[in-house]
CSV table of C-alpha atoms in Angstrom, one decimal:
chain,number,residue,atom,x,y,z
J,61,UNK,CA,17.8,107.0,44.9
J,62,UNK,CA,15.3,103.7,44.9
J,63,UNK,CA,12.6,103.7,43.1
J,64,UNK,CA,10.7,101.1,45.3
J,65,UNK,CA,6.9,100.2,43.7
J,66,UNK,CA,5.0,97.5,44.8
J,67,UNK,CA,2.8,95.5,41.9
J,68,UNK,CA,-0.5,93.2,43.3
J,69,UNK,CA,-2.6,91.0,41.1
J,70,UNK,CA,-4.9,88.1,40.9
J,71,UNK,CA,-5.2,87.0,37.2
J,72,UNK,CA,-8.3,85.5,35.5
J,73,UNK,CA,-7.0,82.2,36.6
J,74,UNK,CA,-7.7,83.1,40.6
J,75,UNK,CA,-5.0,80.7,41.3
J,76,UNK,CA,-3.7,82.9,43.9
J,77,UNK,CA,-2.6,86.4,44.8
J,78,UNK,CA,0.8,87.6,43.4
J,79,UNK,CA,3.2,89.9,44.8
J,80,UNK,CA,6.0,92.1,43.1
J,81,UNK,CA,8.6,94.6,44.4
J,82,UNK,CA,10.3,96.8,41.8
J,83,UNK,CA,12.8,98.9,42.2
J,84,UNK,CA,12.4,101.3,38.6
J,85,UNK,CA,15.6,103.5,39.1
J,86,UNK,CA,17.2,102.1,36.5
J,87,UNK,CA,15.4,100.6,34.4
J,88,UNK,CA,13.2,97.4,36.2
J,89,UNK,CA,14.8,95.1,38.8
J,90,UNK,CA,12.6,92.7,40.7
J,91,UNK,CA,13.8,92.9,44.3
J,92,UNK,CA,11.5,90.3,46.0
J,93,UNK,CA,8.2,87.9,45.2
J,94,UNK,CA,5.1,86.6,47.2
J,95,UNK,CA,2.7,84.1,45.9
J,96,UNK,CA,-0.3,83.7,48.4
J,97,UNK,CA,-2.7,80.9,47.5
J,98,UNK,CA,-6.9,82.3,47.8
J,99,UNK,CA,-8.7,80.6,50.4
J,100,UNK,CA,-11.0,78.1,48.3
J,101,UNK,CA,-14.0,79.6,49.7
J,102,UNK,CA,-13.6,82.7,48.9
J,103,UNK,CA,-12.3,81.4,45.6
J,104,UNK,CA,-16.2,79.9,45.4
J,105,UNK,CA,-17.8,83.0,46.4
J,106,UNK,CA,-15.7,85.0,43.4
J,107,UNK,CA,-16.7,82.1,40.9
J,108,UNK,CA,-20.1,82.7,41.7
J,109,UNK,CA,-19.8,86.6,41.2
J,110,UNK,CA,-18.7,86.2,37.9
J,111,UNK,CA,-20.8,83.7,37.2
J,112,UNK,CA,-24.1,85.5,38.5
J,113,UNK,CA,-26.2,88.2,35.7
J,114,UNK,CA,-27.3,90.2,38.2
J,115,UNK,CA,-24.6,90.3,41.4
J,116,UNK,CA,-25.6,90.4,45.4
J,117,UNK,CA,-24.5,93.3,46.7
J,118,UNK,CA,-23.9,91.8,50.0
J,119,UNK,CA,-21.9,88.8,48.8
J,120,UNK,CA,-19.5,91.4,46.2
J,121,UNK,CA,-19.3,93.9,49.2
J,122,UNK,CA,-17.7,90.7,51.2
J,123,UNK,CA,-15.7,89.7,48.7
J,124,UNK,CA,-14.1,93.0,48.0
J,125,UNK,CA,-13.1,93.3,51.9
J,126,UNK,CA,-11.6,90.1,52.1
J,127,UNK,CA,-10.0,90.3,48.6
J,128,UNK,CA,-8.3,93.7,50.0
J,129,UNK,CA,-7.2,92.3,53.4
J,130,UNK,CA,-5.7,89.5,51.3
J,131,UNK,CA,-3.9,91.9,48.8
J,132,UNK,CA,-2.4,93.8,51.9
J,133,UNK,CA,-1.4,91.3,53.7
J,134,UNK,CA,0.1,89.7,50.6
J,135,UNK,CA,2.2,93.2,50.3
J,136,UNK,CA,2.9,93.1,53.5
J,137,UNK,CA,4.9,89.9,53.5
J,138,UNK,CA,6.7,91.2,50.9
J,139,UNK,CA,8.3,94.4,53.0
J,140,UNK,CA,8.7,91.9,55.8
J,141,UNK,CA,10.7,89.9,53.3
J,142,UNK,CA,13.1,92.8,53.0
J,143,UNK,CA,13.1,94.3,56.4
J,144,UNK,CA,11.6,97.2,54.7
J,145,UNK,CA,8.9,100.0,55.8
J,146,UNK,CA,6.3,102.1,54.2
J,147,UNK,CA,7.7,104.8,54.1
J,148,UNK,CA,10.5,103.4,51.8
J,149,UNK,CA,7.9,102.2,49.0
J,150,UNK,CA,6.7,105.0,46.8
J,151,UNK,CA,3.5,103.2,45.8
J,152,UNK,CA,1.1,100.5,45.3
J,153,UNK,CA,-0.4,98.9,41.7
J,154,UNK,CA,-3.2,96.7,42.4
J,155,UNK,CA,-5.2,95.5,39.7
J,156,UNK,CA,-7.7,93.5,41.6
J,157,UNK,CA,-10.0,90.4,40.8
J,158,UNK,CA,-11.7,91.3,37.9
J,159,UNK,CA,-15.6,90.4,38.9
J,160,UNK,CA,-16.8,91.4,35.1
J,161,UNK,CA,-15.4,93.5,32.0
J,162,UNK,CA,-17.9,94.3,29.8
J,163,UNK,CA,-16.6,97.4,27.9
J,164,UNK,CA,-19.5,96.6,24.6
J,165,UNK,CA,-22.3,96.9,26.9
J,166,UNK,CA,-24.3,100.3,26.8
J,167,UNK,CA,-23.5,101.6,29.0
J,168,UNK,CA,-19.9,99.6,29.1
J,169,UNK,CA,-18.5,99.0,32.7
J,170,UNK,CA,-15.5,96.8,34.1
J,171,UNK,CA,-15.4,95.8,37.5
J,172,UNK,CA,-12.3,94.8,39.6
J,173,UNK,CA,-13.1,94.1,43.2
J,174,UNK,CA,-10.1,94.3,46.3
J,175,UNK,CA,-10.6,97.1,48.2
J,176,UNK,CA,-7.4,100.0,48.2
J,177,UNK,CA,-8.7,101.8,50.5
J,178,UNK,CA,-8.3,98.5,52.9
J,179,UNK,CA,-4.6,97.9,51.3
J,180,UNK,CA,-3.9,101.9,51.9
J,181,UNK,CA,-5.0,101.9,55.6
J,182,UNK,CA,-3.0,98.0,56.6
J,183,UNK,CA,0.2,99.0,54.3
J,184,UNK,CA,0.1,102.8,54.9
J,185,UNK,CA,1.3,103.5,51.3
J,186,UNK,CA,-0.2,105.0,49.0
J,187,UNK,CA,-2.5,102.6,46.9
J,188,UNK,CA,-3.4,103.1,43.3
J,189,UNK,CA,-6.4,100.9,41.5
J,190,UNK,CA,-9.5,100.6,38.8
J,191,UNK,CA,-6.7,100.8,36.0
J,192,UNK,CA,-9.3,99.8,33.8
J,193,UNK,CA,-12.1,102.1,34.0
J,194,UNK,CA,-10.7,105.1,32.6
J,195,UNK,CA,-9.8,103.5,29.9
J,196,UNK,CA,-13.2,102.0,29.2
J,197,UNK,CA,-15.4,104.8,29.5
J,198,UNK,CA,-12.9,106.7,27.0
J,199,UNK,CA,-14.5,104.5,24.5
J,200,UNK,CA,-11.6,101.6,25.0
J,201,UNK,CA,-11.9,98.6,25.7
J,202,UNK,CA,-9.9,98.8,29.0
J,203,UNK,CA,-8.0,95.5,28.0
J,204,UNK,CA,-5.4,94.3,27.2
J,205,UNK,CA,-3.4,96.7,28.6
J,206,UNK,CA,-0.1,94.8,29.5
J,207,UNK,CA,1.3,95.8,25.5
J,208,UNK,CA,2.0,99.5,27.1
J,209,UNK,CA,4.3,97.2,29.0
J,210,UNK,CA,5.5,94.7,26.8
J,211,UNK,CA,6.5,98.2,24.1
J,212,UNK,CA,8.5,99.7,26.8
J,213,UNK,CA,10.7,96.5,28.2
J,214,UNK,CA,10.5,94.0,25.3
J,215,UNK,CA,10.6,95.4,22.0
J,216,UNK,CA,13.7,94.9,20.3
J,217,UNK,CA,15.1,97.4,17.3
J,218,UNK,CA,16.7,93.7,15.7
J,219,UNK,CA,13.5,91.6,15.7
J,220,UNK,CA,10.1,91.2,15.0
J,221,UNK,CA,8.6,90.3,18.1
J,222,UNK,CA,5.1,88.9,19.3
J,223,UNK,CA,4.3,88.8,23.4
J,224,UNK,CA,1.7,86.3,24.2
J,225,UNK,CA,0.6,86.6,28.1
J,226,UNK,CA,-1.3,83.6,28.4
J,227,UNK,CA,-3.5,83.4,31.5
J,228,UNK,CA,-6.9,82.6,31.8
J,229,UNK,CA,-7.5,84.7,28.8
J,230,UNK,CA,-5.1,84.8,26.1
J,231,UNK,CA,-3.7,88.5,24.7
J,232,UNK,CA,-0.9,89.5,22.5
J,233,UNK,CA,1.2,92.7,21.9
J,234,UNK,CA,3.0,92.8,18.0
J,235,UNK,CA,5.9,94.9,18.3
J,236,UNK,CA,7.8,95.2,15.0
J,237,UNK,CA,11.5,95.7,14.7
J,238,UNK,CA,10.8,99.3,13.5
J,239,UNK,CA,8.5,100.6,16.0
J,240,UNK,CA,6.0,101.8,13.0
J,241,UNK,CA,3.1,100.9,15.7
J,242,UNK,CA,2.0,98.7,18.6
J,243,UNK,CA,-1.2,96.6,18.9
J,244,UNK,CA,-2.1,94.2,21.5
J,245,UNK,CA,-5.8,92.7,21.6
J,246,UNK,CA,-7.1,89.6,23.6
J,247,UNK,CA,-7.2,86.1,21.2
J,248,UNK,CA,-9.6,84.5,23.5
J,249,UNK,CA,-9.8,81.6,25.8
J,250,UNK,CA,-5.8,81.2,27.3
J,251,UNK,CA,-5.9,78.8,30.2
J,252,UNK,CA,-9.0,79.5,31.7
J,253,UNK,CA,-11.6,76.8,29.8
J,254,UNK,CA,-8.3,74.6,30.3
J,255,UNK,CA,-8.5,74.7,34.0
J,256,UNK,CA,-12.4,74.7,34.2
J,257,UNK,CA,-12.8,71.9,32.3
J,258,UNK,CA,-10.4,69.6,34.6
J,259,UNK,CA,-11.5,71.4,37.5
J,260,UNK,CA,-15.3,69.5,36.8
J,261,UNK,CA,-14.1,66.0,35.3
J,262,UNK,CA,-10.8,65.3,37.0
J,263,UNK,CA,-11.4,67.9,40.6
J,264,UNK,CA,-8.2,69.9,39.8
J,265,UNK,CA,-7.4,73.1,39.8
J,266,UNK,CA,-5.4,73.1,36.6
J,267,UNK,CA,-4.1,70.4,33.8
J,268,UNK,CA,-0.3,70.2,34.8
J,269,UNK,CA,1.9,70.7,31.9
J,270,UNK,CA,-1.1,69.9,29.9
J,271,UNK,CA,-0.5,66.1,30.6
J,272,UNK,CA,-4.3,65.3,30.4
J,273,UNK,CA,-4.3,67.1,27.4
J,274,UNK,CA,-2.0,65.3,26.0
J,275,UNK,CA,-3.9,62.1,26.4
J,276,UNK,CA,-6.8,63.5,24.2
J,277,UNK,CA,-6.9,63.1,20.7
J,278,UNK,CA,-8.2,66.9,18.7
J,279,UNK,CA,-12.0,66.5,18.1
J,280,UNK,CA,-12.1,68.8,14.8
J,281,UNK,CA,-16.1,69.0,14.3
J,282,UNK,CA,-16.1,70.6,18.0
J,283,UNK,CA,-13.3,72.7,17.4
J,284,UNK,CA,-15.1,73.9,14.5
J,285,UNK,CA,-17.8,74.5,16.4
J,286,UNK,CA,-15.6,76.6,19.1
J,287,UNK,CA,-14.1,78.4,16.1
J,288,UNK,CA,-17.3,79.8,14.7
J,289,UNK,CA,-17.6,81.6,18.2
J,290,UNK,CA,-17.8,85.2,16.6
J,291,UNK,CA,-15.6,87.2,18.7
J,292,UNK,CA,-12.9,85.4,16.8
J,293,UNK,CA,-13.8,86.9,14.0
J,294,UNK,CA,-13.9,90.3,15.1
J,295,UNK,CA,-11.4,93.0,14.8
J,296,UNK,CA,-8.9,94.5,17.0
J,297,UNK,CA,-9.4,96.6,19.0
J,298,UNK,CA,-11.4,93.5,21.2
J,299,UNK,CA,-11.2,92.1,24.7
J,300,UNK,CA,-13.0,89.8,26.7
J,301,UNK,CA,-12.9,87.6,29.8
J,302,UNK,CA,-14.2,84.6,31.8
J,303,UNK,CA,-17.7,86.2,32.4
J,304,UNK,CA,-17.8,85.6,28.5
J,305,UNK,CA,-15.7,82.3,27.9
J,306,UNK,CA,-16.6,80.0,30.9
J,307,UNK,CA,-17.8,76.5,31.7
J,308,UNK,CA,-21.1,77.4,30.2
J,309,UNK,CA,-20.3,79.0,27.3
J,310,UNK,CA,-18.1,75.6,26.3
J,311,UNK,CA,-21.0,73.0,27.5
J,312,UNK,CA,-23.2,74.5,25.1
J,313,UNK,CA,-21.0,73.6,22.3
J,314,UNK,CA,-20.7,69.7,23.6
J,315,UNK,CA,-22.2,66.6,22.2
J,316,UNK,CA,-21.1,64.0,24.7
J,317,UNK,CA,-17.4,63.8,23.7
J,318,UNK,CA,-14.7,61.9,26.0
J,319,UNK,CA,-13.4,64.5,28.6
J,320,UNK,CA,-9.9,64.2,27.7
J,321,UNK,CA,-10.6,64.7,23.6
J,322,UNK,CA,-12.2,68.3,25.0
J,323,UNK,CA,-9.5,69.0,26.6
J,324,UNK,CA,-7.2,68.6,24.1
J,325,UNK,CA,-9.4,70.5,21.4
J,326,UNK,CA,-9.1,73.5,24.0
J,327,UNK,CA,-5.6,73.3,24.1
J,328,UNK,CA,-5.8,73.1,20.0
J,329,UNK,CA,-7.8,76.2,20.2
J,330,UNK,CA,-5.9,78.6,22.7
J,331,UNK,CA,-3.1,77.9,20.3
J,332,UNK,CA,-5.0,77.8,17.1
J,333,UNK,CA,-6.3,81.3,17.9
J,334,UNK,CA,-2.7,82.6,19.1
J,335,UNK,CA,-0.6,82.0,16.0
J,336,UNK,CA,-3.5,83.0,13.6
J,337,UNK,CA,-3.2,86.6,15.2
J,338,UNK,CA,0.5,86.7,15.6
J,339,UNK,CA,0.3,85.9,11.8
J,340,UNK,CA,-2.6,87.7,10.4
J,341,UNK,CA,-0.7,90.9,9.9
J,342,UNK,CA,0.9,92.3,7.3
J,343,UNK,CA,4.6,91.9,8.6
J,344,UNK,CA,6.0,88.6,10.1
J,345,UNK,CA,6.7,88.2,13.9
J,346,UNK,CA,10.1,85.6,14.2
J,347,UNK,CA,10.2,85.8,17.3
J,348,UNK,CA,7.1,85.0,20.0
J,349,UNK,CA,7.5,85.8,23.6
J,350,UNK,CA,5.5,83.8,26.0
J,351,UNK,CA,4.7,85.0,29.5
J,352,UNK,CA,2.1,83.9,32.4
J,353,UNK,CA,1.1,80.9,33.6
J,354,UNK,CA,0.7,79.4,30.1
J,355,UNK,CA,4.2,79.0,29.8
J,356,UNK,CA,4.2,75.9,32.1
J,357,UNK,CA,1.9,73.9,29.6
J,358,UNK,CA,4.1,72.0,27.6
J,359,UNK,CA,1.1,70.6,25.9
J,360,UNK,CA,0.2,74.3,24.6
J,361,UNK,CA,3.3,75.2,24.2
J,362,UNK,CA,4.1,72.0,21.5
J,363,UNK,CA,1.0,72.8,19.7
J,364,UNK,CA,1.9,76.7,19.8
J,365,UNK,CA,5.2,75.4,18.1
J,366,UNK,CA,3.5,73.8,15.6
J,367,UNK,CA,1.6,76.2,14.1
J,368,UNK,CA,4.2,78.8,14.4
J,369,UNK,CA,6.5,76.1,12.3
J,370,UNK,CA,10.5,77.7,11.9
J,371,UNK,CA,9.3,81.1,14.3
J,372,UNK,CA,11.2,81.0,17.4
J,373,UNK,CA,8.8,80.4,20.3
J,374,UNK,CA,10.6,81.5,24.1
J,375,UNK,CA,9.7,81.8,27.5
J,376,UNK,CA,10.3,85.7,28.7
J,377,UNK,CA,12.6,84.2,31.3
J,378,UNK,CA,15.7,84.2,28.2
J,379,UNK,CA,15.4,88.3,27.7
J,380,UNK,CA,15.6,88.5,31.5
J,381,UNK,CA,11.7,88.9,32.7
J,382,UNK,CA,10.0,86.2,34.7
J,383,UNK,CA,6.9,84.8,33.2
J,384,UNK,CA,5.2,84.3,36.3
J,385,UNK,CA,5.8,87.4,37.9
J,386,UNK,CA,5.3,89.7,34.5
J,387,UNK,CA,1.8,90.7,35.0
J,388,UNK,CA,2.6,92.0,38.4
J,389,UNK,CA,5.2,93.8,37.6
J,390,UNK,CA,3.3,95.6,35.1
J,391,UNK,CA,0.6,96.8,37.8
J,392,UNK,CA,3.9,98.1,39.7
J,393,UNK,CA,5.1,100.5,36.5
J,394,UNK,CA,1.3,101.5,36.2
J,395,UNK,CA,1.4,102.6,39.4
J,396,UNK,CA,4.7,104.5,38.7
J,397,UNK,CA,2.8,106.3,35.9
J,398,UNK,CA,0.1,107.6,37.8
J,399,UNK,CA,1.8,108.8,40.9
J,400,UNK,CA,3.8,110.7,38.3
J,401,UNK,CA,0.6,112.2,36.5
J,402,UNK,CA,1.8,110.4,33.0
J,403,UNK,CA,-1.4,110.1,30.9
J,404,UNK,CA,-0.8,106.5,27.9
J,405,UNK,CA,-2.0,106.6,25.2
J,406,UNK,CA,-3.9,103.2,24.7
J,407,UNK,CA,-5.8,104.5,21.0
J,408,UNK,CA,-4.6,102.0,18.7
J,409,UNK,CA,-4.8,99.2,21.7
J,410,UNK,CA,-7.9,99.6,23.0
J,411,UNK,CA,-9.6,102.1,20.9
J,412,UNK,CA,-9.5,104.8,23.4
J,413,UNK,CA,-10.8,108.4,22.0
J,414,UNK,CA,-7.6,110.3,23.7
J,415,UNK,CA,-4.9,109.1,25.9
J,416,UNK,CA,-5.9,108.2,29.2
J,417,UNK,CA,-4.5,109.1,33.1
J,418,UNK,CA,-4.9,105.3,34.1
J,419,UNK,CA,-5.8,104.1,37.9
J,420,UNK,CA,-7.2,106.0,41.1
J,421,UNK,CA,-5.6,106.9,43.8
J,422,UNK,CA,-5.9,106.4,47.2
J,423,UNK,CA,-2.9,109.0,48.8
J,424,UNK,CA,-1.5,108.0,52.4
J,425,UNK,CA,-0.8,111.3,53.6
């Protein structure tokens, strides 16, 4: 019998919306895919949310509507795409847009906004969200959580293996040969200063392949300056996100450098920051997995290879997972979790105090 879950999420790259059908009876086959592009005002209105100390509750009550009309509609493509019903789908994993995530705040609090109540009632399946909230107020950091993920479908018993999901924040999972332990912890900035940075001096949404990049030349007294930053220095368990590492967090750093010399010291530091933590342990990863929409920047990706030197740098696409569609699938198998009552344990992740029933329902009886 099908096990038919459906996986929604907009990363911290609010590119667009992106839309997974698995079918777990087996192990994990992706059935079908929907990518729906965010309206650029609401896209505006989100920006500003993130941006904004203290948020309008009008403006987020708006945006979480709309954000949850939007994530049903995208799943409801998706079951159109099939000639499926509701009734055939067992549940729904949406993560949400992440609005803030600040889990070393006292109190801490992380907010993801898309209503599932909204996608319940226009999908009429049960909807499962807030995967992150648990997690947090169980002392963890409620991020990354994608190397739960990453242990199940991608370690390998031959290989030491690193996962590097870089979206608009960078996080890796280490999963050694021997499966003595798992840890997975945000690096920092992944595409997201990248794609800001254009988006102001060039009026795109992202650097394509990392061409402009590519044109720059590494300013090493700014990335110095970037470096010094001290969440870098901090030790796992961390996480952060794009309410911390935005367009004004970078501008304060800048001393009237040419645009494309920025750019290309970002791209220097995403992957400066990811090899340093694959190798700053005390076994050696050979093999690094790269997933999200990182994997398009060739840019990143050659500067990636050349700090990792002889390791073996590969898309996820050659051990049979889509990079594009990986994060998605993930909220899918949380889903799956919950709606069977499996508690994770996300301690030596996160830093949790006890393993954690992630997610809330929202039943469609």
């Amino acid at each position: 019998m099908k096990q038919l879950y459906i996986g929604l999420v907009s990363g911290t790259s609010m590119d667009a919306i992106d839309a997974v059908l698995v079918d777990f009876s087996s192990t994990l086959n992706l059935i079908t895919t929907h990518s729906m592009a965010i309206p650029e005002k609401l896209k505006q209105v989100l920006w500003q949310l993130i941006a904004m100390p203290d948020v309008n509750k009008k403006t987020l009550q708006q945006a979480d509507i709309e954000l949850g009309e939007l994530f049903a509609q995208a799943a409801n493509i998706l079951l159109k795409k099939v000639s499926l019903n509701a009734k055939d789908i067992c549940a729904i994993g949406s993560h949400g847009q992440t609005i803030h995530h600040r889990p070393n705040a006292k109190p801490p609090s992380t907010l993801q906004i898309g209503d599932a109540n909204i996608i319940m009632q226009r999908t009429g399946i049960t909807t499962i969200s807030n995967f992150r909230a648990a997690d947090v107020y169980a002392g963890g950091q409620g991020a990354p959580l994608a190397p739960l993920f990453h242990h199940r479908f991608m370690r390998d018993n031959k290989t030491n293996r690193a996962v590097v999901n870089i979206g608009g924040i960078a996080n890796i999972t280490l999963l050694p040969k021997d499966d003595a332990f798992i840890l997975g912890f945000d690096t920092g900035p992944g595409n997201g200063l990248l794609d800001a940075w254009i988006k102001q001096n060039k009026a795109k949404d992202f650097d394509d392949h990392g061409a402009w990049a590519a044109t720059g030349e590494v300013d090493d007294s700014l990335l110095k300056i970037l470096l010094s930053d001290p969440f870098f220095k901090k030790l796992p368990p961390k996480s952060t996100g794009k309410d911390y590492f935005n367009l004004s967090w970078l501008q304060s750093k800048l001393n009237g450098q040419k645009t494309e010399n920025v750019q290309a010291t970002l791209s220097e530091l995403t992957a400066h920051l990811i090899i340093e933590a694959v190798k700053n342990q005390n076994w050696r990863a050979t093999e690094i997995i790269i997933c999200g929409g990182g994997v398009h920047n060739l840019d990143l990706l050659a500067r990636l290879q050349r700090f990792a030197q002889n390791d073996k740098i590969i898309s996820s696409s050659k051990i049979g997972l889509d990079p594009d569609w990986l994060e998605a699938i993930f909220f899918a198998w949380l889903a799956k979790l919950r709606l069977e009552n499996k508690s994770v344990d996300t301690r030596p992740i996160t830093g949790a105090q006890q393993p954690v029933l992630l997610g809330n329902v929202v039943a469609n009886h």
